[in-house]
mmCIF file of C-alpha atoms in Angstrom:
data_model
loop_
_atom_site.group_PDB
_atom_site.id
_atom_site.type_symbol
_atom_site.label_atom_id
_atom_site.label_comp_id
_atom_site.label_asym_id
_atom_site.label_seq_id
_atom_site.Cartn_x
_atom_site.Cartn_y
_atom_site.Cartn_z
ATOM 1 C CA UNK A 142 0.000 0.000 0.000
ATOM 2 C CA UNK A 143 1.525 3.301 -1.081
ATOM 3 C CA UNK A 144 0.960 6.672 0.516
ATOM 4 C CA UNK A 145 -0.476 9.073 -2.036
ATOM 5 C CA UNK A 146 -1.088 12.249 -0.103
ATOM 6 C CA UNK A 147 2.116 12.966 1.838
ATOM 7 C CA UNK A 148 2.922 16.677 2.011
ATOM 8 C CA UNK A 149 6.525 16.042 3.123
ATOM 9 C CA UNK A 150 9.235 15.233 0.607
ATOM 10 C CA UNK A 151 11.269 12.243 1.864
ATOM 11 C CA UNK A 152 14.617 12.691 3.656
ATOM 12 C CA UNK A 153 16.505 11.393 0.604
ATOM 13 C CA UNK A 154 15.910 14.870 -0.883
ATOM 14 C CA UNK A 155 17.617 16.607 2.035
ATOM 15 C CA UNK A 156 20.220 16.275 4.784
ATOM 16 C CA UNK A 157 18.240 15.400 7.912
ATOM 17 C CA UNK A 158 15.559 13.084 9.230
ATOM 18 C CA UNK A 159 13.081 15.073 11.314
ATOM 19 C CA UNK A 160 11.076 13.570 14.175
ATOM 20 C CA UNK A 161 8.477 15.035 16.531
ATOM 21 C CA UNK A 162 7.336 13.046 19.568
ATOM 22 C CA UNK A 163 4.600 13.797 22.119
ATOM 23 C CA UNK A 164 4.175 11.996 25.451
ATOM 24 C CA UNK A 165 0.971 10.758 27.026
ATOM 25 C CA UNK A 166 -0.623 12.522 29.976
ATOM 26 C CA UNK A 167 -4.344 13.198 29.661
ATOM 27 C CA UNK A 168 -5.311 16.857 30.039
ATOM 28 C CA UNK A 169 -1.613 17.680 30.418
ATOM 29 C CA UNK A 170 -1.500 17.430 26.631
ATOM 30 C CA UNK A 171 -2.168 21.178 26.882
ATOM 31 C CA UNK A 172 1.507 21.642 27.773
ATOM 32 C CA UNK A 173 2.967 20.279 24.497
ATOM 33 C CA UNK A 174 0.037 21.852 22.625
ATOM 34 C CA UNK A 175 1.159 25.254 23.903
ATOM 35 C CA UNK A 176 4.747 24.567 22.852
ATOM 36 C CA UNK A 177 3.662 23.342 19.424
ATOM 37 C CA UNK A 178 1.664 26.529 18.973
ATOM 38 C CA UNK A 179 4.858 28.524 19.530
ATOM 39 C CA UNK A 180 6.876 26.348 17.138
ATOM 40 C CA UNK A 181 4.255 26.597 14.409
ATOM 41 C CA UNK A 182 4.076 30.378 14.803
ATOM 42 C CA UNK A 183 7.868 30.553 14.320
ATOM 43 C CA UNK A 184 7.603 28.418 11.183
ATOM 44 C CA UNK A 185 4.892 30.731 9.894
ATOM 45 C CA UNK A 186 7.174 33.726 10.388
ATOM 46 C CA UNK A 187 9.704 31.997 8.140
ATOM 47 C CA UNK A 188 7.451 30.377 5.542
ATOM 48 C CA UNK A 189 4.064 32.071 5.642
ATOM 49 C CA UNK A 190 0.828 31.747 7.586
ATOM 50 C CA UNK A 191 -0.161 28.503 5.858
ATOM 51 C CA UNK A 192 2.810 26.632 7.353
ATOM 52 C CA UNK A 193 1.803 23.695 9.566
ATOM 53 C CA UNK A 194 3.724 21.344 11.851
ATOM 54 C CA UNK A 195 3.026 18.376 9.565
ATOM 55 C CA UNK A 196 4.840 20.111 6.674
ATOM 56 C CA UNK A 197 8.204 19.725 8.398
ATOM 57 C CA UNK A 198 8.440 16.328 10.082
ATOM 58 C CA UNK A 199 9.169 12.962 8.512
ATOM 59 C CA UNK A 200 7.618 11.257 11.524
ATOM 60 C CA UNK A 201 5.183 12.464 14.172
ATOM 61 C CA UNK A 202 4.804 10.070 17.113
ATOM 62 C CA UNK A 203 2.416 10.247 20.032
ATOM 63 C CA UNK A 204 1.138 8.152 22.913
ATOM 64 C CA UNK A 205 -2.307 8.428 24.515
ATOM 65 C CA UNK A 206 -3.173 12.152 24.513
ATOM 66 C CA UNK A 207 -0.049 12.621 22.389
ATOM 67 C CA UNK A 208 -1.477 10.114 19.908
ATOM 68 C CA UNK A 209 -4.604 12.213 19.610
ATOM 69 C CA UNK A 210 -2.505 15.346 19.020
ATOM 70 C CA UNK A 211 -0.515 13.410 16.404
ATOM 71 C CA UNK A 212 -3.692 12.509 14.534
ATOM 72 C CA UNK A 213 -5.036 16.055 14.765
ATOM 73 C CA UNK A 214 -1.833 17.467 13.285
ATOM 74 C CA UNK A 215 -1.571 14.941 10.446
ATOM 75 C CA UNK A 216 -5.113 13.986 9.404
ATOM 76 C CA UNK A 217 -6.047 15.661 6.106
ATOM 77 C CA UNK A 218 -9.070 17.871 5.620
ATOM 78 C CA UNK A 219 -10.967 18.136 2.328
ATOM 79 C CA UNK A 220 -8.169 20.315 0.906
ATOM 80 C CA UNK A 221 -5.456 17.801 1.857
ATOM 81 C CA UNK A 222 -4.144 20.100 4.568
ATOM 82 C CA UNK A 223 -3.902 19.307 8.305
ATOM 83 C CA UNK A 224 -7.273 19.079 10.015
ATOM 84 C CA UNK A 225 -5.984 21.137 12.957
ATOM 85 C CA UNK A 226 -3.406 23.873 13.249
ATOM 86 C CA UNK A 227 -1.322 23.829 16.424
ATOM 87 C CA UNK A 228 -3.248 26.743 17.927
ATOM 88 C CA UNK A 229 -6.518 24.866 17.352
ATOM 89 C CA UNK A 230 -5.374 22.036 19.610
ATOM 90 C CA UNK A 231 -5.287 24.143 22.771
ATOM 91 C CA UNK A 232 -8.789 25.392 22.013
ATOM 92 C CA UNK A 233 -9.881 21.785 21.499
ATOM 93 C CA UNK A 234 -8.607 20.786 24.950
ATOM 94 C CA UNK A 235 -10.119 23.815 26.673
ATOM 95 C CA UNK A 236 -13.506 23.201 25.075
ATOM 96 C CA UNK A 237 -13.840 19.439 25.326
ATOM 97 C CA UNK A 238 -11.788 18.217 28.312
ATOM 98 C CA UNK A 239 -14.434 19.289 30.872
ATOM 99 C CA UNK A 240 -16.899 17.029 29.037
ATOM 100 C CA UNK A 241 -14.427 14.168 28.537
ATOM 101 C CA UNK A 242 -13.522 14.233 32.240
ATOM 102 C CA UNK A 243 -16.615 15.639 33.990
ATOM 103 C CA UNK A 244 -15.912 16.818 37.523
ATOM 104 C CA UNK A 245 -18.118 15.912 40.461
ATOM 105 C CA UNK A 246 -19.849 18.769 42.256
ATOM 106 C CA UNK A 247 -19.068 17.513 45.739
ATOM 107 C CA UNK A 248 -15.263 17.472 46.246
ATOM 108 C CA UNK A 249 -15.576 16.124 49.782
ATOM 109 C CA UNK A 250 -16.810 12.830 48.341
ATOM 110 C CA UNK A 251 -14.450 12.786 45.338
ATOM 111 C CA UNK A 252 -11.799 10.611 46.988
ATOM 112 C CA UNK A 253 -14.371 8.064 48.224
ATOM 113 C CA UNK A 254 -16.018 7.926 44.798
ATOM 114 C CA UNK A 255 -12.577 7.455 43.213
ATOM 115 C CA UNK A 256 -11.924 4.386 45.365
ATOM 116 C CA UNK A 257 -15.330 2.930 44.515
ATOM 117 C CA UNK A 258 -14.776 3.594 40.823
ATOM 118 C CA UNK A 259 -11.330 1.994 40.943
ATOM 119 C CA UNK A 260 -12.941 -1.156 42.306
ATOM 120 C CA UNK A 261 -16.048 -1.191 40.114
ATOM 121 C CA UNK A 262 -14.769 -0.093 36.707
ATOM 122 C CA UNK A 263 -13.128 2.737 34.771
ATOM 123 C CA UNK A 264 -13.576 6.211 36.194
ATOM 124 C CA UNK A 265 -15.048 7.536 32.923
ATOM 125 C CA UNK A 266 -17.177 5.732 30.338
ATOM 126 C CA UNK A 267 -15.406 7.416 27.422
ATOM 127 C CA UNK A 268 -18.599 7.925 25.415
ATOM 128 C CA UNK A 269 -18.109 11.641 24.864
ATOM 129 C CA UNK A 270 -14.422 11.198 23.964
ATOM 130 C CA UNK A 271 -15.098 8.342 21.558
ATOM 131 C CA UNK A 272 -17.928 10.183 19.821
ATOM 132 C CA UNK A 273 -15.823 13.332 19.539
ATOM 133 C CA UNK A 274 -12.840 11.492 18.049
ATOM 134 C CA UNK A 275 -15.024 9.692 15.510
ATOM 135 C CA UNK A 276 -16.684 12.966 14.559
ATOM 136 C CA UNK A 277 -13.397 14.829 14.057
ATOM 137 C CA UNK A 278 -11.367 12.085 12.342
ATOM 138 C CA UNK A 279 -14.257 10.584 10.373
ATOM 139 C CA UNK A 280 -13.389 7.660 8.102
ATOM 140 C CA UNK A 281 -9.702 8.555 7.697
ATOM 141 C CA UNK A 282 -7.278 5.642 8.021
ATOM 142 C CA UNK A 283 -3.630 5.265 8.932
ATOM 143 C CA UNK A 284 -2.383 5.339 5.335
ATOM 144 C CA UNK A 285 -4.017 8.718 4.734
ATOM 145 C CA UNK A 286 -2.015 10.817 7.200
ATOM 146 C CA UNK A 287 -0.111 13.725 5.688
ATOM 147 C CA UNK A 288 3.217 12.477 7.002
ATOM 148 C CA UNK A 289 4.374 9.287 8.700
ATOM 149 C CA UNK A 290 2.923 8.670 12.147
ATOM 150 C CA UNK A 291 3.802 6.258 14.943
ATOM 151 C CA UNK A 292 1.212 5.599 17.667
ATOM 152 C CA UNK A 293 1.840 2.856 20.255
ATOM 153 C CA UNK A 294 -0.885 0.883 22.005
ATOM 154 C CA UNK A 295 -0.869 -2.270 24.122
ATOM 155 C CA UNK A 296 -2.848 -5.377 23.168
ATOM 156 C CA UNK A 297 -4.082 -6.813 26.440
ATOM 157 C CA UNK A 298 -5.158 -10.129 24.863
ATOM 158 C CA UNK A 299 -1.730 -10.852 23.379
ATOM 159 C CA UNK A 300 0.105 -9.098 26.232
ATOM 160 C CA UNK A 301 2.386 -7.223 23.870
ATOM 161 C CA UNK A 302 2.721 -3.728 22.388
ATOM 162 C CA UNK A 303 0.918 -3.024 19.130
ATOM 163 C CA UNK A 304 2.481 -0.161 17.212
ATOM 164 C CA UNK A 305 0.420 1.568 14.559
ATOM 165 C CA UNK A 306 2.962 2.964 12.152
ATOM 166 C CA UNK A 307 2.707 4.360 8.638
ATOM 167 C CA UNK A 308 5.702 2.224 7.707
ATOM 168 C CA UNK A 309 4.084 -0.993 8.928
ATOM 169 C CA UNK A 310 0.812 -0.226 7.160
ATOM 170 C CA UNK A 311 2.527 -0.459 3.773
ATOM 171 C CA UNK A 312 3.567 -4.053 4.384
ATOM 172 C CA UNK A 313 0.719 -5.223 6.596
ATOM 173 C CA UNK A 314 -2.720 -3.851 5.632
ATOM 174 C CA UNK A 315 -4.229 -5.152 8.877
ATOM 175 C CA UNK A 316 -2.621 -2.158 10.576
ATOM 176 C CA UNK A 317 -4.468 0.238 8.270
ATOM 177 C CA UNK A 318 -7.052 0.954 10.942
ATOM 178 C CA UNK A 319 -9.322 3.938 11.316
ATOM 179 C CA UNK A 320 -7.378 6.730 12.995
ATOM 180 C CA UNK A 321 -10.307 7.114 15.380
ATOM 181 C CA UNK A 322 -9.914 3.502 16.564
ATOM 182 C CA UNK A 323 -6.173 3.945 16.988
ATOM 183 C CA UNK A 324 -6.655 7.135 19.034
ATOM 184 C CA UNK A 325 -9.346 5.574 21.222
ATOM 185 C CA UNK A 326 -7.087 2.577 21.800
ATOM 186 C CA UNK A 327 -3.935 4.484 22.684
ATOM 187 C CA UNK A 328 -5.846 6.717 25.136
ATOM 188 C CA UNK A 329 -7.598 3.871 27.006
ATOM 189 C CA UNK A 330 -5.701 4.413 30.248
ATOM 190 C CA UNK A 331 -6.384 1.648 32.819
ATOM 191 C CA UNK A 332 -8.723 2.744 35.646
ATOM 192 C CA UNK A 333 -9.618 5.923 33.704
ATOM 193 C CA UNK A 334 -11.098 4.806 30.370
ATOM 194 C CA UNK A 335 -12.373 1.442 29.058
ATOM 195 C CA UNK A 336 -10.281 -0.852 26.874
ATOM 196 C CA UNK A 337 -11.087 -0.669 23.174
ATOM 197 C CA UNK A 338 -11.879 -3.520 20.755
ATOM 198 C CA UNK A 339 -12.051 -3.332 16.969
ATOM 199 C CA UNK A 340 -11.265 -5.407 13.893
ATOM 200 C CA UNK A 341 -9.617 -4.765 10.531
ATOM 201 C CA UNK A 342 -9.462 -6.807 7.324
ATOM 202 C CA UNK A 343 -6.692 -7.157 4.765
ATOM 203 C CA UNK A 344 -7.125 -7.357 0.985
ATOM 204 C CA UNK A 345 -7.767 -11.106 1.251
ATOM 205 C CA UNK A 346 -10.605 -10.653 3.734
ATOM 206 C CA UNK A 347 -8.586 -11.943 6.686
ATOM 207 C CA UNK A 348 -9.724 -10.438 9.976
ATOM 208 C CA UNK A 349 -7.358 -9.076 12.605
ATOM 209 C CA UNK A 350 -8.721 -8.210 16.031
ATOM 210 C CA UNK A 351 -7.281 -5.659 18.439
ATOM 211 C CA UNK A 352 -7.873 -5.538 22.209
ATOM 212 C CA UNK A 353 -6.204 -2.303 23.185
ATOM 213 C CA UNK A 354 -5.337 -0.281 26.240
ATOM 214 C CA UNK A 355 -3.243 2.841 26.793
ATOM 215 C CA UNK A 356 -0.100 3.174 24.693
ATOM 216 C CA UNK A 357 1.637 4.438 27.826
ATOM 217 C CA UNK A 358 1.838 0.834 28.974
ATOM 218 C CA UNK A 359 4.267 0.298 26.090
ATOM 219 C CA UNK A 360 5.889 3.687 25.488
ATOM 220 C CA UNK A 361 4.645 6.743 27.341
ATOM 221 C CA UNK A 362 7.493 8.632 25.683
ATOM 222 C CA UNK A 363 7.438 7.324 22.093
ATOM 223 C CA UNK A 364 10.577 9.136 20.884
ATOM 224 C CA UNK A 365 12.832 6.089 20.837
ATOM 225 C CA UNK A 366 10.105 4.079 19.145
ATOM 226 C CA UNK A 367 9.933 6.685 16.371
ATOM 227 C CA UNK A 368 13.712 6.594 15.942
ATOM 228 C CA UNK A 369 13.604 2.796 15.777
ATOM 229 C CA UNK A 370 10.874 2.866 13.126
ATOM 230 C CA UNK A 371 13.091 5.122 10.999
ATOM 231 C CA UNK A 372 16.281 3.136 11.519
ATOM 232 C CA UNK A 373 14.392 -0.009 10.562
ATOM 233 C CA UNK A 374 13.534 1.648 7.253
ATOM 234 C CA UNK A 375 17.182 2.527 6.732
ATOM 235 C CA UNK A 376 18.121 -1.077 7.481
ATOM 236 C CA UNK A 377 15.600 -2.236 4.865
ATOM 237 C CA UNK A 378 17.104 0.211 2.343
ATOM 238 C CA UNK A 379 13.866 2.162 1.938
ATOM 239 C CA UNK A 380 14.725 4.611 -0.878
ATOM 240 C CA UNK A 381 12.945 7.430 0.966
ATOM 241 C CA UNK A 382 15.776 7.410 3.521
ATOM 242 C CA UNK A 383 19.461 8.020 2.853
ATOM 243 C CA UNK A 384 22.027 5.643 4.396
ATOM 244 C CA UNK A 385 23.113 6.789 7.857
ATOM 245 C CA UNK A 386 26.449 5.841 9.382
ATOM 246 C CA UNK A 387 26.271 4.147 12.808
ATOM 247 C CA UNK A 388 27.583 7.233 14.647
ATOM 248 C CA UNK A 389 25.941 9.910 12.506
ATOM 249 C CA UNK A 390 23.143 11.010 14.862
ATOM 250 C CA UNK A 391 23.686 14.548 13.591
ATOM 251 C CA UNK A 392 21.513 13.549 10.631
ATOM 252 C CA UNK A 393 18.555 13.223 13.014
ATOM 253 C CA UNK A 394 16.659 16.267 14.273
ATOM 254 C CA UNK A 395 14.428 15.192 17.164
ATOM 255 C CA UNK A 396 11.970 17.216 19.245
ATOM 256 C CA UNK A 397 10.490 15.331 22.197
ATOM 257 C CA UNK A 398 7.712 17.010 24.181
ATOM 258 C CA UNK A 399 6.727 15.834 27.649
ATOM 259 C CA UNK A 400 3.436 16.528 29.390
ATOM 260 C CA UNK A 401 4.945 17.266 32.789
ATOM 261 C CA UNK A 402 5.418 15.161 35.912
ATOM 262 C CA UNK A 403 5.169 15.642 39.671
ATOM 263 C CA UNK A 404 8.325 13.867 40.840
ATOM 264 C CA UNK A 405 9.107 16.491 43.430
ATOM 265 C CA UNK A 406 5.702 16.137 45.079
ATOM 266 C CA UNK A 407 5.027 12.399 45.109
ATOM 267 C CA UNK A 408 5.545 10.958 48.575
ATOM 268 C CA UNK A 409 6.060 7.290 47.779
ATOM 269 C CA UNK A 410 8.717 5.429 49.720
ATOM 270 C CA UNK A 411 9.634 1.811 50.367
ATOM 271 C CA UNK A 412 8.469 1.859 53.995
ATOM 272 C CA UNK A 413 4.976 2.915 52.943
ATOM 273 C CA UNK A 414 4.741 0.899 49.718
ATOM 274 C CA UNK A 415 5.837 -2.268 51.516
ATOM 275 C CA UNK A 416 2.434 -2.303 53.227
ATOM 276 C CA UNK A 417 0.351 -1.557 50.123
ATOM 277 C CA UNK A 418 -2.191 -3.922 48.668
ATOM 278 C CA UNK A 419 -4.012 -3.731 45.353
ATOM 279 C CA UNK A 420 -6.214 -0.822 46.386
ATOM 280 C CA UNK A 421 -3.237 1.244 47.531
ATOM 281 C CA UNK A 422 -1.366 0.665 44.268
ATOM 282 C CA UNK A 423 -4.451 1.774 42.349
ATOM 283 C CA UNK A 424 -5.169 4.868 44.420
ATOM 284 C CA UNK A 425 -2.978 6.292 47.135
ATOM 285 C CA UNK A 426 -2.698 9.908 48.181
ATOM 286 C CA UNK A 427 -5.021 10.985 45.397
ATOM 287 C CA UNK A 428 -2.822 9.409 42.694
ATOM 288 C CA UNK A 429 -2.506 6.071 40.909
ATOM 289 C CA UNK A 430 0.970 4.836 41.907
ATOM 290 C CA UNK A 431 1.135 1.796 39.619
ATOM 291 C CA UNK A 432 0.397 3.903 36.522
ATOM 292 C CA UNK A 433 2.784 6.638 37.674
ATOM 293 C CA UNK A 434 5.567 4.075 38.067
ATOM 294 C CA UNK A 435 5.022 2.534 34.628
ATOM 295 C CA UNK A 436 4.711 5.835 32.778
ATOM 296 C CA UNK A 437 7.631 7.551 34.522
ATOM 297 C CA UNK A 438 9.982 4.600 34.075
ATOM 298 C CA UNK A 439 9.037 4.311 30.410
ATOM 299 C CA UNK A 440 9.496 8.007 29.647
ATOM 300 C CA UNK A 441 12.705 8.473 31.638
ATOM 301 C CA UNK A 442 14.477 5.435 30.201
ATOM 302 C CA UNK A 443 13.831 6.716 26.678
ATOM 303 C CA UNK A 444 15.242 10.136 27.506
ATOM 304 C CA UNK A 445 18.219 8.604 29.298
ATOM 305 C CA UNK A 446 19.048 6.438 26.286
ATOM 306 C CA UNK A 447 18.658 9.130 23.637
ATOM 307 C CA UNK A 448 20.413 11.807 25.690
ATOM 308 C CA UNK A 449 23.321 9.449 26.217
ATOM 309 C CA UNK A 450 23.628 8.665 22.517
ATOM 310 C CA UNK A 451 23.284 12.248 21.279
ATOM 311 C CA UNK A 452 25.618 13.643 23.946
ATOM 312 C CA UNK A 453 28.305 11.024 23.464
ATOM 313 C CA UNK A 454 28.294 11.649 19.698
ATOM 314 C CA UNK A 455 28.396 15.441 20.162
ATOM 315 C CA UNK A 456 24.985 15.873 18.554
ATOM 316 C CA UNK A 457 23.071 17.135 21.591
ATOM 317 C CA UNK A 458 21.883 20.255 19.739
ATOM 318 C CA UNK A 459 19.845 17.980 17.467
ATOM 319 C CA UNK A 460 17.882 16.399 20.317
ATOM 320 C CA UNK A 461 15.558 18.734 22.217
ATOM 321 C CA UNK A 462 13.562 17.323 25.114
ATOM 322 C CA UNK A 463 11.160 19.793 26.754
ATOM 323 C CA UNK A 464 9.731 18.565 30.027
ATOM 324 C CA UNK A 465 8.706 19.903 33.450
ATOM 325 C CA UNK A 466 9.131 17.517 36.381
ATOM 326 C CA UNK A 467 8.093 20.028 39.065
ATOM 327 C CA UNK A 468 4.325 19.997 38.658
ATOM 328 C CA UNK A 469 2.304 19.928 41.859
ATOM 329 C CA UNK A 470 -1.284 19.785 43.028
ATOM 330 C CA UNK A 471 -4.134 19.407 40.567
ATOM 331 C CA UNK A 472 -1.999 20.676 37.688
ATOM 332 C CA UNK A 473 -0.149 17.336 37.802
ATOM 333 C CA UNK A 474 -3.359 15.329 37.350
ATOM 334 C CA UNK A 475 -4.458 13.741 34.084
ATOM 335 C CA UNK A 476 -8.161 14.428 34.518
ATOM 336 C CA UNK A 477 -8.960 17.418 36.768
ATOM 337 C CA UNK A 478 -10.481 19.278 33.834
ATOM 338 C CA UNK A 479 -11.766 22.423 35.492
ATOM 339 C CA UNK A 480 -11.395 25.634 33.508
ATOM 340 C CA UNK A 481 -9.058 26.966 36.182
ATOM 341 C CA UNK A 482 -6.792 23.926 36.044
ATOM 342 C CA UNK A 483 -6.730 23.830 32.234
ATOM 343 C CA UNK A 484 -5.704 27.497 32.208
ATOM 344 C CA UNK A 485 -2.897 26.655 34.633
ATOM 345 C CA UNK A 486 -1.602 24.004 32.235
ATOM 346 C CA UNK A 487 -1.389 26.574 29.444
ATOM 347 C CA UNK A 488 0.563 28.772 31.852
ATOM 348 C CA UNK A 489 2.932 25.870 32.568
ATOM 349 C CA UNK A 490 3.566 25.455 28.838
ATOM 350 C CA UNK A 491 4.194 29.169 28.416
ATOM 351 C CA UNK A 492 6.537 29.125 31.400
ATOM 352 C CA UNK A 493 8.494 26.204 29.966
ATOM 353 C CA UNK A 494 9.278 28.264 26.885
ATOM 354 C CA UNK A 495 11.104 30.761 29.108
ATOM 355 C CA UNK A 496 13.070 28.076 30.982
ATOM 356 C CA UNK A 497 16.584 27.113 29.992
ATOM 357 C CA UNK A 498 17.051 24.007 27.873
ATOM 358 C CA UNK A 499 17.455 21.006 30.171
ATOM 359 C CA UNK A 500 19.049 17.636 29.577
ATOM 360 C CA UNK A 501 19.117 14.501 31.649
ATOM 361 C CA UNK A 502 22.173 14.079 33.864
ATOM 362 C CA UNK A 503 23.525 10.703 32.768
ATOM 363 C CA UNK A 504 24.815 9.969 36.282
ATOM 364 C CA UNK A 505 21.867 11.049 38.433
ATOM 365 C CA UNK A 506 19.079 10.593 35.897
ATOM 366 C CA UNK A 507 17.684 14.006 36.842
ATOM 367 C CA UNK A 508 16.615 16.721 34.402
ATOM 368 C CA UNK A 509 19.004 19.686 34.733
ATOM 369 C CA UNK A 510 19.431 23.059 33.019
ATOM 370 C CA UNK A 511 22.417 22.730 30.702
ATOM 371 C CA UNK A 512 23.191 26.066 29.019
ATOM 372 C CA UNK A 513 22.035 29.633 28.527
ATOM 373 C CA UNK A 514 19.677 28.849 25.646
ATOM 374 C CA UNK A 515 16.004 28.917 26.594
ATOM 375 C CA UNK A 516 13.489 26.465 25.162
ATOM 376 C CA UNK A 517 11.997 29.374 23.247
ATOM 377 C CA UNK A 518 15.374 30.186 21.697
ATOM 378 C CA UNK A 519 16.031 26.519 20.968
ATOM 379 C CA UNK A 520 12.693 26.193 19.171
ATOM 380 C CA UNK A 521 13.501 29.269 17.069
ATOM 381 C CA UNK A 522 16.813 27.657 16.143
ATOM 382 C CA UNK A 523 15.083 24.382 15.308
ATOM 383 C CA UNK A 524 12.416 26.206 13.287
ATOM 384 C CA UNK A 525 15.161 27.665 11.084
ATOM 385 C CA UNK A 526 16.698 24.224 10.597
ATOM 386 C CA UNK A 527 13.298 22.773 9.691
ATOM 387 C CA UNK A 528 12.598 25.576 7.246
ATOM 388 C CA UNK A 529 16.017 25.225 5.612
ATOM 389 C CA UNK A 530 15.586 21.461 5.325
ATOM 390 C CA UNK A 531 12.176 21.871 3.705
ATOM 391 C CA UNK A 532 13.570 24.346 1.166
ATOM 392 C CA UNK A 533 16.560 22.129 0.409
ATOM 393 C CA UNK A 534 14.293 19.180 -0.345
ATOM 394 C CA UNK A 535 12.169 21.280 -2.665
ATOM 395 C CA UNK A 536 15.261 22.589 -4.471
ATOM 396 C CA UNK A 537 16.589 19.050 -4.853
ATOM 397 C CA UNK A 538 13.291 17.954 -6.335
ATOM 398 C CA UNK A 539 13.185 20.938 -8.701
ATOM 399 C CA UNK A 540 16.730 20.262 -9.878
ATOM 400 C CA UNK A 541 16.175 16.531 -10.243
ATOM 401 C CA UNK A 542 19.105 15.712 -7.962
ATOM 402 C CA UNK A 543 17.560 13.167 -5.557
#
């Protein structure tokens, strides 16, 4: 199956492979949405108001809420342009999150109700979210995205990750699912939203079933997964990708956007956790420890690996991870969708732009400010690189030099 509507010329026409990755995190998707809005505005200053994020990246990857953002950025409208601009995404969250995650009117009983819900079933039925996704994405399928996408899920029946990737779709039509089904599947966070079942058929009529839960169970930070999908194409000698030497990570330009964490606030310790049973692991101190552990370990190990590789090969300027691990209170939640809290998340994203670029300390594993460049300045620098790469590819095509 060939892609026939890509708006991005392949890397073989240029010098770099460009990757954008967006973590999972529920309503905290407003944080990367705010950052993407800034990046897209910088691209528009360089290339005109019609410039869109999807015009510049060879791969856009996203998990859970990041998977939904990925689909919104890359699904075509009737004019074969992205369905959503970056600025539209923040408005989408502000408008719909209060209905996706309706808040109870009696906060004194919220904690008790949360425990009961954790025992009886998912906290939310997902009906509004599912209907909204199907309405917005319609009948569009994986092969129709405007650039390559990578969206991880986890198949609970097979107990293994299921990765929906544009590259895999071409060789295995069973993965050519409706984007709405993929987004519902990757966002089905355990205890919050119900698991999702659907089927696809290949050209021979063979049925493939999917029993999916949150992609964060496989890769809450999908950056490394996106890199692996690309390197696998290079290994297979896909003509869209130029050969890359083993140590040439400078040919990759990677932006990885986190949704924030609350590491500084969480009060878990071995003495307390040693006494926990199932209920405590599901809900303790107003959080869900077992999910926090899985998602944090997944995201941090990816950053640790990629930071180590890019730093050791002196290519750290080509890997930009923007993350805030100092969230606290309701702003660190995935579902407290009050207007006040959603506005705070936008403020967090805006504040991150002013912070200095941070990188993981390879010894301590902690995120630390590394130089005098702010995230805002780094994104302006990256925007110029993306614009130059796009122009180079077009010039190569025009001159017939690919």
